[in-house]
PDB file of C-alpha atoms in Angstrom:
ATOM      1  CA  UNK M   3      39.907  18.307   3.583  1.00 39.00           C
ATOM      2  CA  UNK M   4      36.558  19.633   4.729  1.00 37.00           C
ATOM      3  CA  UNK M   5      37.307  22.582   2.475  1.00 38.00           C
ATOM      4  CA  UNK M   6      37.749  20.095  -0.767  1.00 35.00           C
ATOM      5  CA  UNK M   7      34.636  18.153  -0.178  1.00 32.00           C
ATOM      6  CA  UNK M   8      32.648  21.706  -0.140  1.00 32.00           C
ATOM      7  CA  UNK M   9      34.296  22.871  -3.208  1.00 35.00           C
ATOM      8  CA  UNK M  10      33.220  19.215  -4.847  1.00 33.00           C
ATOM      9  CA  UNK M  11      29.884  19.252  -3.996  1.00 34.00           C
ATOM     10  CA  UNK M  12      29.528  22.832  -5.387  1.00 34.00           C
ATOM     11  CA  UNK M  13      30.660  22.006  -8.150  1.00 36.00           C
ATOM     12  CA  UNK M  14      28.545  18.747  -8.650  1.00 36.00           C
ATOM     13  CA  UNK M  15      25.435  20.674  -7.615  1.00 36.00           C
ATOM     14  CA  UNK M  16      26.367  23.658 -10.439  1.00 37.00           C
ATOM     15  CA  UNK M  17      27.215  21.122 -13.000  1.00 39.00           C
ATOM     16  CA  UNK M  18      23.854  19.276 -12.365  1.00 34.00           C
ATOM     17  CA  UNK M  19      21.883  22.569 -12.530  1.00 34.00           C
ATOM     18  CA  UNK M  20      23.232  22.676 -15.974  1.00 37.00           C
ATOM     19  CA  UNK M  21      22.309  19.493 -16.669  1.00 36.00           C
ATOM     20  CA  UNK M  22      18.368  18.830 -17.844  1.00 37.00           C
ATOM     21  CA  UNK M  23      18.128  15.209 -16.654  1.00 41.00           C
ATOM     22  CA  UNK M  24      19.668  16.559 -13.247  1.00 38.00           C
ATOM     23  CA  UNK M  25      16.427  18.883 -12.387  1.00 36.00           C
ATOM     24  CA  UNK M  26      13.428  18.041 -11.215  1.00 41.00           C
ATOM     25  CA  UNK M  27      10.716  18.180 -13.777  1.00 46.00           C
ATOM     26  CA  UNK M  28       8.469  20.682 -14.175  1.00 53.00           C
ATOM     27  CA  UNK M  29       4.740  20.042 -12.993  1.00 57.00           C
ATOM     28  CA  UNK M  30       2.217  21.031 -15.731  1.00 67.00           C
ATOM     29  CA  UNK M  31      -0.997  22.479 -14.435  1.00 82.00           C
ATOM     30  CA  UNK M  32      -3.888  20.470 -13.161  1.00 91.00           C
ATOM     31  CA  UNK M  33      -6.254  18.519 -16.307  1.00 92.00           C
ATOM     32  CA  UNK M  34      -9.620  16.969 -15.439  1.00 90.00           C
ATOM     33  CA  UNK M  35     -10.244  13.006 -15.377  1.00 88.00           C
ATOM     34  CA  UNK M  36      -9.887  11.339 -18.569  1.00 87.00           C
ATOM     35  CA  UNK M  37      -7.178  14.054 -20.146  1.00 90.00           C
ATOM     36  CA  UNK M  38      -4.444  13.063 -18.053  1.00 92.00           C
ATOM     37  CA  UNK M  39      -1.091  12.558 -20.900  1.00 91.00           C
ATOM     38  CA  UNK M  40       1.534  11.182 -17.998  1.00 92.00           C
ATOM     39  CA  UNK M  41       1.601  11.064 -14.783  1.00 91.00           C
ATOM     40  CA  UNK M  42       3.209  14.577 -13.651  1.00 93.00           C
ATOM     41  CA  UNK M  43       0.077  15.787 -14.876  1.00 95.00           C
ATOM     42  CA  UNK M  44      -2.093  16.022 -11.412  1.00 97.00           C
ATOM     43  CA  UNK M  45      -5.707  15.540 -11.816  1.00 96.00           C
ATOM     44  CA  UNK M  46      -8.635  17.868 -10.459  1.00 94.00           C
ATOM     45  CA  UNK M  47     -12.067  16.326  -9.357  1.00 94.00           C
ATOM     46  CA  UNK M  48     -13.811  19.340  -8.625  1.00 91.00           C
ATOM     47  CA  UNK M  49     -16.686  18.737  -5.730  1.00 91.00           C
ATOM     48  CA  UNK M  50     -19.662  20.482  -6.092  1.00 85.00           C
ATOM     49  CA  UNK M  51     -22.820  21.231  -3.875  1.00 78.00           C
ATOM     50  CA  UNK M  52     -25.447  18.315  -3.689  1.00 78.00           C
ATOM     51  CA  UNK M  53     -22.915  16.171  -3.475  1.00 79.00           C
ATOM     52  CA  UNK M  54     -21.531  15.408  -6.601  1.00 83.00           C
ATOM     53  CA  UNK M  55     -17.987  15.160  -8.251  1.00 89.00           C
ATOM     54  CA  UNK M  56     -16.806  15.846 -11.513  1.00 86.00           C
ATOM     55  CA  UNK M  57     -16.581  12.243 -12.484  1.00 87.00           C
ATOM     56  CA  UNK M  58     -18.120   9.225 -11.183  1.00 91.00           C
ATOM     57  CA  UNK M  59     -14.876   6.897 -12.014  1.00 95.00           C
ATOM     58  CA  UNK M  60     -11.403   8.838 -12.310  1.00 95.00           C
ATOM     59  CA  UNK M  61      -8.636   7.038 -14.052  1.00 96.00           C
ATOM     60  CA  UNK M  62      -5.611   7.651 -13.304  1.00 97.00           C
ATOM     61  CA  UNK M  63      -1.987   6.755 -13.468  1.00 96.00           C
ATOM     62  CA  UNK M  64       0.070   5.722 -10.969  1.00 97.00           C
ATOM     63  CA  UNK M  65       2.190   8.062  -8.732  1.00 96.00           C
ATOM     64  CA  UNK M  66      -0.386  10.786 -10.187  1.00 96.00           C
ATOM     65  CA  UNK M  67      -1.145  13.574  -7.893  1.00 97.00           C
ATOM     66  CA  UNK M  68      -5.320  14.328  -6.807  1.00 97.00           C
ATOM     67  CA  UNK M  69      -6.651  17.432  -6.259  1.00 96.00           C
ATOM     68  CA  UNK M  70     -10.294  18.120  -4.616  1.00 95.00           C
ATOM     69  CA  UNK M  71     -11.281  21.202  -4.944  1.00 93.00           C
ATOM     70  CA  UNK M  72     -14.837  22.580  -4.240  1.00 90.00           C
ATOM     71  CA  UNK M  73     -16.445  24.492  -7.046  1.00 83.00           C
ATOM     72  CA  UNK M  74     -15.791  28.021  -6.845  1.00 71.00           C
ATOM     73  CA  UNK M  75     -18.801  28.901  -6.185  1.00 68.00           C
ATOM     74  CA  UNK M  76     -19.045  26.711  -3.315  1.00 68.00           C
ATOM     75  CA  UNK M  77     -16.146  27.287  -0.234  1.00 77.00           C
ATOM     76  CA  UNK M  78     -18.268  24.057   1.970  1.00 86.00           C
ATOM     77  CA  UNK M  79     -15.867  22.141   3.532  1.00 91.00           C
ATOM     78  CA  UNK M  80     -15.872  18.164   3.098  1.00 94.00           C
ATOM     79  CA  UNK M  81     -14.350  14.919   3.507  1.00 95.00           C
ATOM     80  CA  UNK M  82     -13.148  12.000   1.445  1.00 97.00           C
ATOM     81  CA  UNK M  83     -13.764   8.480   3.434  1.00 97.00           C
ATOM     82  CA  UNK M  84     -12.405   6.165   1.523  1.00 98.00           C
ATOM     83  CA  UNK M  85     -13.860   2.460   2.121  1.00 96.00           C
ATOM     84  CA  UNK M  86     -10.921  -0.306   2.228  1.00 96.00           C
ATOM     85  CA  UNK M  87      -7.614   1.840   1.313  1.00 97.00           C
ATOM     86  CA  UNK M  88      -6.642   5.563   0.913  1.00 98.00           C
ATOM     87  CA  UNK M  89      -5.266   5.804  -3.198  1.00 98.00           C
ATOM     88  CA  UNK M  90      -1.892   7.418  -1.222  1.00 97.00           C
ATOM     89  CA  UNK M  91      -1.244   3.767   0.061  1.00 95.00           C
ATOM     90  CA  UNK M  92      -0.039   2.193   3.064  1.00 92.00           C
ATOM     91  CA  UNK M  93      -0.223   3.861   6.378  1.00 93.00           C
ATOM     92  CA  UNK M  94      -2.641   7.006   4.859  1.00 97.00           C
ATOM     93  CA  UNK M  95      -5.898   7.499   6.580  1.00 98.00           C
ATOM     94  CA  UNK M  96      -9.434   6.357   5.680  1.00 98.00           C
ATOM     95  CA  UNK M  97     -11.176   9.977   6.269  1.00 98.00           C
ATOM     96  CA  UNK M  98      -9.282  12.838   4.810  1.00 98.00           C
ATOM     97  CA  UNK M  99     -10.549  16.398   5.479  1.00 97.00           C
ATOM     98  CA  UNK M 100     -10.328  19.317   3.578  1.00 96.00           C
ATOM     99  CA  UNK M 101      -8.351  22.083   4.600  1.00 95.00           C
ATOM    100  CA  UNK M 102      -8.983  25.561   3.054  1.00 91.00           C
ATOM    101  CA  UNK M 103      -6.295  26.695   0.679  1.00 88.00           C
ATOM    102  CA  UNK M 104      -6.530  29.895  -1.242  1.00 84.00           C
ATOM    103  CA  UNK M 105      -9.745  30.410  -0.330  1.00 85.00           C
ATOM    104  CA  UNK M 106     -10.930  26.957  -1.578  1.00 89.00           C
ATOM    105  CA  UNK M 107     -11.295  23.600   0.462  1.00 93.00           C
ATOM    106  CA  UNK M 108      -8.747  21.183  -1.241  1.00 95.00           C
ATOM    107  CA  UNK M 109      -7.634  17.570  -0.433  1.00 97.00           C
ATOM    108  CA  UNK M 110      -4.235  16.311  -2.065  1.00 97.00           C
ATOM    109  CA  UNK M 111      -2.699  13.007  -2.473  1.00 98.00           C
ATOM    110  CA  UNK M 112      -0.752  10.953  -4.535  1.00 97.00           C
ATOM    111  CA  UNK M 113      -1.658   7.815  -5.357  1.00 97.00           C
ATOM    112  CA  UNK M 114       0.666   5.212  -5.309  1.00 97.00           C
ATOM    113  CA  UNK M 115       2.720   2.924  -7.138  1.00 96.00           C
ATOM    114  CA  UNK M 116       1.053  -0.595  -8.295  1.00 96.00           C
ATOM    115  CA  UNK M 117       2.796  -3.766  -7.289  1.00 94.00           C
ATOM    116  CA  UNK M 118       4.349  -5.570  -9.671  1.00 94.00           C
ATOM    117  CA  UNK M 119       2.261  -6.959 -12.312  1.00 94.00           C
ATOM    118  CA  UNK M 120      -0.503  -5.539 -11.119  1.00 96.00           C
ATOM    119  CA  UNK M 121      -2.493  -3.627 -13.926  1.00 96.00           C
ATOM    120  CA  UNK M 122      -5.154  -1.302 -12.151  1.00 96.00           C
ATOM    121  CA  UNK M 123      -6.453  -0.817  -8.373  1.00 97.00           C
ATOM    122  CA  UNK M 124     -10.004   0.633  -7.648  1.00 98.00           C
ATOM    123  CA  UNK M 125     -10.509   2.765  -4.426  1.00 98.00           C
ATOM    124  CA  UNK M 126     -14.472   3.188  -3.336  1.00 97.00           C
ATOM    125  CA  UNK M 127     -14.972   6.373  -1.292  1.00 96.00           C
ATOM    126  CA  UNK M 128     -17.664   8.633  -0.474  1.00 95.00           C
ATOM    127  CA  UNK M 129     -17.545  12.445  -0.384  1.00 94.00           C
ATOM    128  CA  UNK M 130     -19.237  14.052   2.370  1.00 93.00           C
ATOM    129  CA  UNK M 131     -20.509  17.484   2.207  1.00 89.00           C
ATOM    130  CA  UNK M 132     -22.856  18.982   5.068  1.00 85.00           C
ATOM    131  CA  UNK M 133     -24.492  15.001   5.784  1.00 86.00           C
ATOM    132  CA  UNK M 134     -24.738  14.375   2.662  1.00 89.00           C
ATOM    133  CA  UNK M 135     -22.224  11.780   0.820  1.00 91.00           C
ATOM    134  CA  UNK M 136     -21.968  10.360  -2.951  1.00 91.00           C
ATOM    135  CA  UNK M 137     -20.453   7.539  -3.568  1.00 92.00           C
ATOM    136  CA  UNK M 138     -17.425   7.992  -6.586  1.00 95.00           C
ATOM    137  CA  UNK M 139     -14.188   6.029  -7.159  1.00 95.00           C
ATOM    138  CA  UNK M 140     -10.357   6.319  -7.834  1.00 97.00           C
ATOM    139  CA  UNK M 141      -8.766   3.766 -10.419  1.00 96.00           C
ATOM    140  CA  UNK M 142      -5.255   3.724 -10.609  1.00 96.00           C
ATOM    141  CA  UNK M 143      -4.379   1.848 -14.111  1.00 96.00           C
ATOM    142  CA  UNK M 144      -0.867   1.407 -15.918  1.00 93.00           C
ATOM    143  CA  UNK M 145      -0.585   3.125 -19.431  1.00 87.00           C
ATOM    144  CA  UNK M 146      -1.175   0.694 -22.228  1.00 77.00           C
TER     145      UNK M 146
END
């Protein structure tokens, strides 16, 4: 019996490999604030020295992936502390660290869902680099 469910289950995994709506989608590359299409496009806010961010106000859509990355000129650590709410949603912490990846300092999340009925959700944070913070925010709207 334990030999049959084995053979099923290969064969259900093979047959959804050749399936398309069976794989996972394919993530397209990173696009700056404002040129996200849909929302397995991750947006890129790109921190630079001073400091500042790439965009005051990033709108995004829900379930979208964020990426902070310093400039690459620029390997500083820093630290989102976001005021009310992390945009990753319950449970997520208020200050979020970066951690160096690939010899950048990055900070991931993605944001959550909306309720329902609910048609955009503002997060104030600050980005700290060296003492010095600025003062941006996340907006997670619904596509028209």
């Amino acid at each position: 019996m334990k030999a049959i469910t084995l053979a099923v289950a290969a064969m259900a995994a093979a047959g959804c490999l050749a399936l398309t709506g069976c794989s996972k989608k394919a993530m397209a590359g990173p696009v700056e604030c404002g040129k996200q299409t849909s929302a397995t496009q991750p947006v890129m806010i790109t921190v630079n020295p001073g400091p500042r961010v790439s965009q005051d106000e990033c709108v995004v859509l829900p379930l979208t992936k964020l990426i902070w990355m310093n400039a690459k000129d620029n390997s500083t650590q820093f630290e989102l502390k976001f005021r009310t709410a992390n945009p990753g949603g319950q449970n997520q912490p208020l200050k979020v660290p970066s951690q160096l990846q690939g010899g950048s300092y990055t900070v991931n999340i993605d944001a959550t869902q909306l309720a329902p009925g609910e048609r955009e959700r503002r997060y104030d944070y600050d980005v700290v680099v060296d003492g010095a913070r600025m003062d941006p925010a996340i907006i997670i709207r619904k596509a028209n």
